[in-house]
XYZ file of C-alpha atoms in Angstrom:
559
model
C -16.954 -15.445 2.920
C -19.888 -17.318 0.898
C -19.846 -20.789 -0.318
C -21.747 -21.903 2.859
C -25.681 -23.196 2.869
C -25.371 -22.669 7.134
C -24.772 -19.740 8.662
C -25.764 -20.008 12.337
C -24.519 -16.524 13.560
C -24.080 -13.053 12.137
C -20.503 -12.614 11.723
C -18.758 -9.631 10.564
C -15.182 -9.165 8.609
C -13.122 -5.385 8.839
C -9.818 -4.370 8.009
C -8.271 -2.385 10.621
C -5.776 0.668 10.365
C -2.899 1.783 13.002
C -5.319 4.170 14.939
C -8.180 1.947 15.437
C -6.408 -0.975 16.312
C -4.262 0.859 18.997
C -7.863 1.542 20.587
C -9.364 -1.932 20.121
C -6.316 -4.098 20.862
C -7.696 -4.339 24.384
C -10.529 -5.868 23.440
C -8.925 -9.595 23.058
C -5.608 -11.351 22.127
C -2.873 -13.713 22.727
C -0.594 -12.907 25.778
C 2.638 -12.634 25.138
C 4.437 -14.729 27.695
C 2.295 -17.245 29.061
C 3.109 -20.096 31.688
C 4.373 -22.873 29.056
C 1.563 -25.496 29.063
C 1.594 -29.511 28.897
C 0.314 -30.093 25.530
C 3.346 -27.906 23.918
C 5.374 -30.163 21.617
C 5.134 -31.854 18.311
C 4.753 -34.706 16.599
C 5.365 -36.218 13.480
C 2.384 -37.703 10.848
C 4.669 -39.082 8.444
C 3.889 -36.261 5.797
C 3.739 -32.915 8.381
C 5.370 -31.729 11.260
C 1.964 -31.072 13.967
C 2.457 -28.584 16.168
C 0.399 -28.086 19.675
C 1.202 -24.288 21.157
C -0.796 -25.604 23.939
C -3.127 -23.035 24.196
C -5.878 -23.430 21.530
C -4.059 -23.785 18.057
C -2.584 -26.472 16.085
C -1.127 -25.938 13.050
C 0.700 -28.558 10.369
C 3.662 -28.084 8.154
C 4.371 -30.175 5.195
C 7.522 -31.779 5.596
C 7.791 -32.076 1.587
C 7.164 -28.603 0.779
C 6.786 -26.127 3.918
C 3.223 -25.783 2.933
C 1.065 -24.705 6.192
C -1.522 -27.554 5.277
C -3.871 -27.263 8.681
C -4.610 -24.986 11.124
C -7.264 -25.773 13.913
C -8.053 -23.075 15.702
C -10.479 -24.084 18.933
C -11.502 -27.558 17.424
C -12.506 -25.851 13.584
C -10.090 -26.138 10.741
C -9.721 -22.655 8.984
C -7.009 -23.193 6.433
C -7.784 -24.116 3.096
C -9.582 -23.485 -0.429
C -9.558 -25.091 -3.573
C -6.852 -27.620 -2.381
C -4.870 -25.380 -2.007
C -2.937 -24.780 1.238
C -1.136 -21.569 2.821
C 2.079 -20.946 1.377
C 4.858 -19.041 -0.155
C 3.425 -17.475 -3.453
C 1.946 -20.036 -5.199
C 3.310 -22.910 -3.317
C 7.505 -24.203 -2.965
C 8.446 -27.337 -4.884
C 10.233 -30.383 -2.974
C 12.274 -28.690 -0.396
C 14.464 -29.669 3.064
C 12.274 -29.413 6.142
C 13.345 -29.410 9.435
C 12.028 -28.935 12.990
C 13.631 -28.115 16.138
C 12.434 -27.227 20.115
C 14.469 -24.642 21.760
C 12.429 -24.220 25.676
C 8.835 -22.984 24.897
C 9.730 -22.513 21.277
C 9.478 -24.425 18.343
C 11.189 -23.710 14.377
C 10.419 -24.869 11.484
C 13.135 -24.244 8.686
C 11.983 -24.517 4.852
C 15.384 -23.988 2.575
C 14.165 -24.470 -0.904
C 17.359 -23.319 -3.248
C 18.384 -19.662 -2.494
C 15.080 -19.301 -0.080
C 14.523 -20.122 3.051
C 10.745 -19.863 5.183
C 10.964 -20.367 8.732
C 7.635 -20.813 11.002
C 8.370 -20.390 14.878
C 5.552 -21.583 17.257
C 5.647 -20.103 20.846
C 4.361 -22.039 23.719
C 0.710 -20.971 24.996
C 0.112 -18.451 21.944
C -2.134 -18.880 18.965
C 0.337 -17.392 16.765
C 2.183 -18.614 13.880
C 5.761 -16.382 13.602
C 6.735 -16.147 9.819
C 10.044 -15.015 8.343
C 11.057 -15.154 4.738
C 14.633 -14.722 3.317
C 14.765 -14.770 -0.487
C 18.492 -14.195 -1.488
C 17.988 -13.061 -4.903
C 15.646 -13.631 -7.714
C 16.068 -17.346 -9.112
C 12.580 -17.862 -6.756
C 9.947 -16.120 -7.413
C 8.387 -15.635 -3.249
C 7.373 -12.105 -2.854
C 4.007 -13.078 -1.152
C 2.760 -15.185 1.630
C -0.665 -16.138 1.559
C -2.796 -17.504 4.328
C -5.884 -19.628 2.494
C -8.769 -19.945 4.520
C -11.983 -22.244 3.895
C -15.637 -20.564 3.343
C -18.245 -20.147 5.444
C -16.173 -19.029 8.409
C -15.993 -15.188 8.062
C -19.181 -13.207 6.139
C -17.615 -10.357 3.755
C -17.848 -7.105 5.187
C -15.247 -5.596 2.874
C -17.092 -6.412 -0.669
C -14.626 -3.938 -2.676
C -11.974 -7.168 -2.506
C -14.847 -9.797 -3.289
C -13.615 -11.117 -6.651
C -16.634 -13.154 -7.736
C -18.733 -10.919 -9.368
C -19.965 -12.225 -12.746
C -18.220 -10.083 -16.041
C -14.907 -10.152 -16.206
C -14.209 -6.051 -17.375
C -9.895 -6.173 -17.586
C -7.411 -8.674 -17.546
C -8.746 -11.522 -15.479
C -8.755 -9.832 -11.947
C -11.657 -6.594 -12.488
C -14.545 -7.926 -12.453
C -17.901 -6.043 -12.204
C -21.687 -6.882 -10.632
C -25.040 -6.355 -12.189
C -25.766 -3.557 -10.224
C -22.297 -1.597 -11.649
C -20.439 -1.747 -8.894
C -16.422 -3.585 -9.304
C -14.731 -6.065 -7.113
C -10.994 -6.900 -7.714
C -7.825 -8.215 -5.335
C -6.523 -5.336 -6.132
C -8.591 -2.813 -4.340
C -7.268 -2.832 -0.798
C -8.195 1.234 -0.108
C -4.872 1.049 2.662
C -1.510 2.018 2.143
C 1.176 -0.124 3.810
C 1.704 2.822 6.944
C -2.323 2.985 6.995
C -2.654 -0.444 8.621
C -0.965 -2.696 11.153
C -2.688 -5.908 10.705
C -5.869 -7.697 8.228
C -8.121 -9.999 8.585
C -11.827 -11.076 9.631
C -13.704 -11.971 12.849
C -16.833 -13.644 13.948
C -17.426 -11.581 17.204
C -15.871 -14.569 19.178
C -13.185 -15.902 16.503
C -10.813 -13.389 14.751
C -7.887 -14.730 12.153
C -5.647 -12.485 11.156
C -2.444 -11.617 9.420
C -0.246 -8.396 11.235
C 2.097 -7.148 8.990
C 6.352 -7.101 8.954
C 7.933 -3.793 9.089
C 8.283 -4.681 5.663
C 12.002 -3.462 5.590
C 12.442 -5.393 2.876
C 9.883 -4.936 0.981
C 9.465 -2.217 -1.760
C 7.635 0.974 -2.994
C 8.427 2.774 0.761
C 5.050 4.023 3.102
C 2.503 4.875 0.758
C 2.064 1.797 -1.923
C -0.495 -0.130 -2.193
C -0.820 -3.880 -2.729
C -2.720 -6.940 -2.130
C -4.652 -7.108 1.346
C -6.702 -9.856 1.208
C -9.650 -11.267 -0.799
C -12.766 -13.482 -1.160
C -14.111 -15.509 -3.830
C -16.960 -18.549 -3.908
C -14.469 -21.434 -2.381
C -12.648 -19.159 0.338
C -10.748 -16.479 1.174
C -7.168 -15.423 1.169
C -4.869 -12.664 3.409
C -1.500 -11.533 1.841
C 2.101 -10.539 3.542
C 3.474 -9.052 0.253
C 7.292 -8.076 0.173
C 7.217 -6.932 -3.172
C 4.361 -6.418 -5.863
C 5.102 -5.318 -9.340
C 1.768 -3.318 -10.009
C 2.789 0.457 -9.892
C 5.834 -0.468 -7.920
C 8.880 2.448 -8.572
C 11.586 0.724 -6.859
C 13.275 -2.070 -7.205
C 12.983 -5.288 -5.466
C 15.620 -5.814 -1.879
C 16.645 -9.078 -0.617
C 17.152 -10.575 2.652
C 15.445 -11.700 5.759
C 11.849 -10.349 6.085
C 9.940 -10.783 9.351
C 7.978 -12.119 11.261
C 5.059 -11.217 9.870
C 2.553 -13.359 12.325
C -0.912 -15.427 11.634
C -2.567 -14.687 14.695
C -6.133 -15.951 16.555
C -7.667 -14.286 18.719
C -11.097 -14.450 20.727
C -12.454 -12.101 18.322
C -10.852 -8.496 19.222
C -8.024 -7.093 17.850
C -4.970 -9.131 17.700
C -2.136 -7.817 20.423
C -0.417 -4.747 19.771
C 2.490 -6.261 21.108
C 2.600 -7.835 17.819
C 2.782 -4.679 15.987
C 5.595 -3.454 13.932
C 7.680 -1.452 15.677
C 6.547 -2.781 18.881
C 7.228 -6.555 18.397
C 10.234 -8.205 20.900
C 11.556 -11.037 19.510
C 14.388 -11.445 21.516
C 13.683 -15.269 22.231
C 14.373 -15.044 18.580
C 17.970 -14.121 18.724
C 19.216 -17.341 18.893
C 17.088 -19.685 16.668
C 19.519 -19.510 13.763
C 17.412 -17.582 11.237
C 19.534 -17.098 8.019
C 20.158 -13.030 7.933
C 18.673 -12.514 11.691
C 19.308 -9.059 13.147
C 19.230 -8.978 16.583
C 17.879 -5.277 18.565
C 21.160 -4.984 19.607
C 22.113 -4.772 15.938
C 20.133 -2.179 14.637
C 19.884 1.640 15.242
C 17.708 4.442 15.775
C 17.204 7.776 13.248
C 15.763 10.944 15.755
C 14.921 14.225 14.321
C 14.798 16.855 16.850
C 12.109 18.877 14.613
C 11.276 20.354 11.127
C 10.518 23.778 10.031
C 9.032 25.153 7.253
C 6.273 23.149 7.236
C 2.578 23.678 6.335
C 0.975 22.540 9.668
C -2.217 21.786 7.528
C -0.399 18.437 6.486
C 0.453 15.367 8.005
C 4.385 14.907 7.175
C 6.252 11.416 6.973
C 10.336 10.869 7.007
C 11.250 7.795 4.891
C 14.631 6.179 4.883
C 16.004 4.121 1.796
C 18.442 2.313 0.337
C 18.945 -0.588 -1.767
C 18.819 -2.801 1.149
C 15.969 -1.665 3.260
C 13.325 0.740 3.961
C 11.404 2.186 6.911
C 9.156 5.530 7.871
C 7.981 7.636 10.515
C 5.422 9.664 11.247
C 6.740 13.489 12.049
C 4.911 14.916 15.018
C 2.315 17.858 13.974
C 3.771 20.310 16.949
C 7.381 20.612 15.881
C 8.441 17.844 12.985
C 10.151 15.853 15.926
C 10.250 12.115 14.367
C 12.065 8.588 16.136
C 12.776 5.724 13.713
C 14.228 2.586 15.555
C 15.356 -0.990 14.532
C 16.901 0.395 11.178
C 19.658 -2.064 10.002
C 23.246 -0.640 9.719
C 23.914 1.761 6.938
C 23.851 5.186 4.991
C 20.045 5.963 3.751
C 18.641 8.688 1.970
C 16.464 10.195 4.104
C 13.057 12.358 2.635
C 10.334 14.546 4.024
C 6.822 13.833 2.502
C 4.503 16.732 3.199
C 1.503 13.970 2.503
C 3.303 11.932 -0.380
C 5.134 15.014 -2.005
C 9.002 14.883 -1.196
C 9.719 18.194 -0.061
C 13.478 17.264 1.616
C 15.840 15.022 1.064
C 19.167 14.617 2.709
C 21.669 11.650 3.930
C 22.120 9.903 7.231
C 24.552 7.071 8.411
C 22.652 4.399 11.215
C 25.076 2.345 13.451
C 24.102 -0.826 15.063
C 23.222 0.043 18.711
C 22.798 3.874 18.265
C 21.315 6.737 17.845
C 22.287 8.911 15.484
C 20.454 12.347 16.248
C 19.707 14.948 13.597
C 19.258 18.700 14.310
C 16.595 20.737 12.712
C 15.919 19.644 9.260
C 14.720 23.078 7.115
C 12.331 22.496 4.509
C 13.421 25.597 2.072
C 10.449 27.695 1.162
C 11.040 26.552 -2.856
C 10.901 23.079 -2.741
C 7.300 23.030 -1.451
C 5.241 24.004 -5.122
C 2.259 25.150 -2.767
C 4.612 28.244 -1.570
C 4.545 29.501 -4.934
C 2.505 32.574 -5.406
C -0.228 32.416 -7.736
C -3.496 33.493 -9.958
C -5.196 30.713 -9.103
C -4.353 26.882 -8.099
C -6.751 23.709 -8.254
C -5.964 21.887 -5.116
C -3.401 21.279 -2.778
C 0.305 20.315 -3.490
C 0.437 17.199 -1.715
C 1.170 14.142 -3.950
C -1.975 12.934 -4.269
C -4.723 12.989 -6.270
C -7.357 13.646 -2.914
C -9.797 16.333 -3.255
C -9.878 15.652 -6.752
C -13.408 13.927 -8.273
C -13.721 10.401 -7.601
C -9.889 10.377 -6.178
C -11.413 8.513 -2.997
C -13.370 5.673 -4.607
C -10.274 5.073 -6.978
C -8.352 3.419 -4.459
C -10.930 0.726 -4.200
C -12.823 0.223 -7.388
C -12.081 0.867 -11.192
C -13.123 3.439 -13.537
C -16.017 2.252 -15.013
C -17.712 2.226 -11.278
C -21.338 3.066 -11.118
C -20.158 4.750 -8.061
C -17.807 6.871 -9.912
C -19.229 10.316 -10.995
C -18.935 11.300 -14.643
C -14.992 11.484 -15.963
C -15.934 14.489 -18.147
C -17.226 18.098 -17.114
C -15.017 21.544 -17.279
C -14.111 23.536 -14.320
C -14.391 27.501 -13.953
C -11.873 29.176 -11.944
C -13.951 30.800 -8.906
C -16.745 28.682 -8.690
C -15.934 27.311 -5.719
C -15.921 23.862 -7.225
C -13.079 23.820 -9.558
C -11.224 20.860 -7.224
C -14.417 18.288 -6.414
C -15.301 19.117 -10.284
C -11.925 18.797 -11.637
C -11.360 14.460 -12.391
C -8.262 12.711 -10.757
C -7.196 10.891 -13.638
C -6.834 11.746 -17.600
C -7.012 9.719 -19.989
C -6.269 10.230 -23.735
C -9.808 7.805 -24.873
C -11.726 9.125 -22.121
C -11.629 12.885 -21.202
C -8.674 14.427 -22.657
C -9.042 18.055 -24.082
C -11.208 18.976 -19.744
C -11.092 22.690 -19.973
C -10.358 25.369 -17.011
C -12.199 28.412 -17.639
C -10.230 31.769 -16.035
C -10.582 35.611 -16.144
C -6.967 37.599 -15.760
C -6.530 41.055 -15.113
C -5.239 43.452 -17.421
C -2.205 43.434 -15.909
C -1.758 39.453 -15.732
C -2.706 39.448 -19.277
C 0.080 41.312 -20.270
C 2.650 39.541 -19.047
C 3.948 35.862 -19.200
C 3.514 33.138 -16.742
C 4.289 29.820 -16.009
C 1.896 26.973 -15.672
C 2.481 24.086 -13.604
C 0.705 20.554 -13.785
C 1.303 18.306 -10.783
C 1.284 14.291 -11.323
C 1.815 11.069 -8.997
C 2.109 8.525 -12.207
C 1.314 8.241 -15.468
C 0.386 4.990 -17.411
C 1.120 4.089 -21.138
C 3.561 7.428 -21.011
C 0.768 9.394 -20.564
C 1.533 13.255 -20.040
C -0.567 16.876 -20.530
C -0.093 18.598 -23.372
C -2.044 22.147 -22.891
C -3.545 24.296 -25.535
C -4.218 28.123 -24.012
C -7.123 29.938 -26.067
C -7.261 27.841 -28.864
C -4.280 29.704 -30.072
C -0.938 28.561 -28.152
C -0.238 24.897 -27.803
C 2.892 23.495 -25.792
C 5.285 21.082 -26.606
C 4.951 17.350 -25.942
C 6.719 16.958 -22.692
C 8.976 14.240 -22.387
C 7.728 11.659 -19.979
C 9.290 11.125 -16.559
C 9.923 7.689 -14.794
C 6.903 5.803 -13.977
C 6.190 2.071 -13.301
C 4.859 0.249 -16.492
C 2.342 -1.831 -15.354
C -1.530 -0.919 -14.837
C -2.061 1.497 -12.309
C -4.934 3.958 -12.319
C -7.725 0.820 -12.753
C -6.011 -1.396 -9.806
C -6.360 1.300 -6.657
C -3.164 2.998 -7.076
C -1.878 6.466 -8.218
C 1.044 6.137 -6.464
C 4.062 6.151 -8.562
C 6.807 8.602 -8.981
C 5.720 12.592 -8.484
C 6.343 14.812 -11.405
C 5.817 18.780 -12.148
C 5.405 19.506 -15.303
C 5.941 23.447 -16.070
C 5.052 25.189 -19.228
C 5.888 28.691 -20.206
C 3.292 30.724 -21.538
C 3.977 33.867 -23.468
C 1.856 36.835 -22.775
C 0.532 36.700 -26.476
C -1.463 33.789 -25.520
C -3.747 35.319 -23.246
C -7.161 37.139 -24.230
C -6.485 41.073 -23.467
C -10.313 41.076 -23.101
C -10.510 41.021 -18.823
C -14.348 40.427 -18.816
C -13.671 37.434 -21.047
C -12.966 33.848 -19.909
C -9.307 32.012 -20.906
C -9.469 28.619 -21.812
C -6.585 25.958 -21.007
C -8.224 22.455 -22.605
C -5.617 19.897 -21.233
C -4.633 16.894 -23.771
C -3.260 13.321 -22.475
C -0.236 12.664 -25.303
C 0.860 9.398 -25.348
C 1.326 6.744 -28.603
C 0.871 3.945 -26.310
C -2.275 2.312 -24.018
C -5.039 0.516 -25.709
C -9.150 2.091 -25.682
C -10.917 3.490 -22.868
C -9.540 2.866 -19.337
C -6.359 1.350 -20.082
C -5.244 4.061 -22.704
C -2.512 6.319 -21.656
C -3.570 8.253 -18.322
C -2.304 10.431 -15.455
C -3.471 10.953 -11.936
C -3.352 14.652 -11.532
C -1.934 16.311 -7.924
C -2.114 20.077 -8.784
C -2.637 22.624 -11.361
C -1.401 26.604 -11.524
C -0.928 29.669 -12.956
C 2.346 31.405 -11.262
C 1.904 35.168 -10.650
């Protein structure tokens, strides 16, 4: 973070995912359970509850608003920017604040109308324990946000470094001399990528580890706020839901904890991982909406066939009420989902983010409700299909595709970005990496696939197919074959409203579009190339980057 004259060490930030913080946790980080020590307590400064863990944190609570206004880590105050302090969203109006001591722990309750924040201190941690319970939607408090003062951390992740000097969309893409953007938005991690964010020093390391997020929205593979920088400080986000992209609605209830955690500079515990997190000395704090272990159940697959071993495969279970994943394991499909609230759930196989199953499945508190084989039939994965030729995989993503990696961390009009135009030639060996993720109607609608078919292909009919994973402004392919045969204007599917493809996000809701081409289209000449030219329709967007645009998973020509 900049805004400091004095920097006496190097110090680095990072963002970690699950796999590399499994094999760095071990480096440092709170114990779980220590002996209580003497300093635990609090006290009261006439405007904050001030908390002592008695280990090497003290944190304050406002008593007027639940605001976290201090938090002294080792003797150095880290919370704070612009006057602003660590809060709910943007901060809760006059609310009731209480505190109580229960043994080595100590709660704060925030009830402000229908919401209520809670903040549990544990003796001899440096951990803050955070749950949030918004009821419904007369608050808006879908985001926690720890603030934390510059100079502390340097900025090792500059994609989320939002002061750059030209403002290029909205006010939150901005872009730096040399080309290059910077926005909140670009956090490059998916919600099952990661298990906790933050920054360290080498010897200090504040972080924020994620909830199950349960009841949060837009299931394993969205996309939201991480954390960012900016000339007065620096701020790290728990957010439940987050309307960019977002194709579900929002769920209610008890979120939590989600923890602010200090370590020694490593890796904060994985004992404080979702999924492996014991709260038990929770149980009986009161929490509004609290669901105890003993309350919850556990979703087991025994295995899944018919899959394509080349792909990693996820099982996601939803309802209104609450959402959670699992990774399926690559030698047989076996998958283990535990602490899953009481209820029936729709359960789907992703092969990557493509929904390839879906079924039903009951969880009762206490048990677990095993599943036998799941079968994936051969016809709901696309990439089964036989064909003439296919760009890319069927996977529900845009990945292979040209520029589809930097997307999820800067915009469009990147220097890094390679050009948005170009055609692709069908046995070139290049028609993926050539072939752009995203279409837009003002920027490179009309990209042409060059292809040769055999007599006999030529005389028959096929079908095309044209994968998506969202659309923005309605936007949808229209194809032209040969200059001669043009398709209908598809009717668009379902897809979130808001800005997507210039905030770090194709994910939205997967779509096939299929068009039936007769065999008059083709050219009978076999030595000849066929053109498809590919057209964004849409009467909405604006110019340029925000006109109406797809992300692209897959293209074909059935057999």
């Amino acid at each position: 973070m900049s805004g400091s004259v004095n920097r006496p060490v190097r110090r680095r930030a990072f963002v970690l995912g699950t796999a590399a913080a499994a094999g760095s946790a071990a480096l440092a980080g709170p114990l779980a359970a220590p002996a209580a020590a003497a300093s635990f307590g609090w006290t009261d400064d006439g405007s904050n509850y001030v908390i002592d863990t008695g280990a090497n944190l003290v944190l304050k609570v406002s008593k007027t608003n639940g605001d976290l206004t201090s938090l002294v880590y080792r003797g150095t105050e880290y919370q704070g920017y612009g006057g602003k302090n660590s809060h709910v969203e943007s901060g809760l109006g006059t609310s009731t604040v209480t505190i109580t001591q229960s043994g080595t722990t100590i709660l704060v309750s925030v009830t402000y109308g229908t919401l209520k924040l809670y903040y549990a201190a544990r003796s001899g941690e440096n951990n803050v324990y955070v749950w949030t319970n918004k009821a419904d939607t007369s608050v808006s408090a879908t985001r926690y946000i720890v603030r934390v003062k510059a100079g502390l951390f340097l900025n090792d992740e500059p994609d989320s470094y939002t002061y750059a000097p030209t403002t290029i969309e909205a006010s939150d893409v901005f872009a730096k001399t040399d080309g290059q953007t910077r926005s909140k938005h670009y956090s490059k991690l998916r919600v099952m990528d990661y298990n906790y964010i933050g920054w360290t020093t080498g010897s200090v390391g504040l972080y924020i580890v994620r909830s199950n997020h349960e009841k949060a929205s837009g299931g394993p593979f969205y996309r939201s706020l991480l954390r960012h920088q900016e000339s007065g400080g620096g701020g790290l986000y728990e957010i439940l839901y987050y309307g960019e992209n977002q194709t579900e609605s929002e769920r209610f209830g008890l979120q939590g904890p989600y923890v602010i955690a200090f370590t020694d500079g490593g890796a904060p515990s994985s004992s404080l991982y979702p999924g492996t997190l014991t709260t038990s000395w929770a149980d009986s704090l009161g929490l509004s909406g609290y669901v105890s272990a003993s309350g919850r159940g556990r979703v087991a697959g025994v295995g899944i066939t018919g899959r394509n071993t080349s792909f990693a495969y996820t099982v996601g279970l939803a309802n209104s009420a609450a959402q959670y994943w699992g990774a399926a394991r690559s030698s047989d499909g076996y998958f283990s989902i535990a602490g899953v609230l009481p209820g029936t759930y729709t359960l789907t196989v992703f092969k990557g983010e493509l929904a390839v199953y879906t079924g039903s499945v009951t969880v009762s508190a206490n048990t677990t409700t095993t599943l036998n084989t799941i079968a994936i039939p051969s016809t709901n994965d696309p990439g089964n299909a036989s064909v003439i030729w296919r760009i890319n995989d069927w996977n529900g993503t845009p990945s292979g595709f040209k520029n589809a990696d930097l997307m999820t961390y800067a915009h469009p009009s990147d220097v890094r970005a390679s050009s948005w135009t170009g055609n692709v030639v069908i046995g070139s060996g290049t028609e993926t990496s050539a072939f752009p993720c995203y279409l837009w109607k003002d920027v490179n609608s009309g990209i042409i696939v060059y292809f040769k078919l055999t007599a006999a292909q030529a005389a028959a009919a096929h079908t095309l197919r044209i994968g998506v994973t969202t659309a923005y402004a309605n936007g949808r392919p229209q194809v032209v074959i040969n200059d001669t045969w043009t398709s209908a204007v598809p009717s668009p599917p379902t897809q979130p409203s808001t800005r997507s493809l210039t905030v770090g996000s194709y994910r939205g809701n997967n779509n096939t579009f299929t068009y039936s081409v007769p065999a008059s289209a083709w050219l009978t000449d076999t030595s000849a190339y066929n053109t498809l030219k590919i057209y964004v329709a849409s009467g909405s967007g604006t110019t340029s980057y925000l006109s109406a645009g797809t992300a692209i998973d897959a293209i074909d020509l059935l057999a």
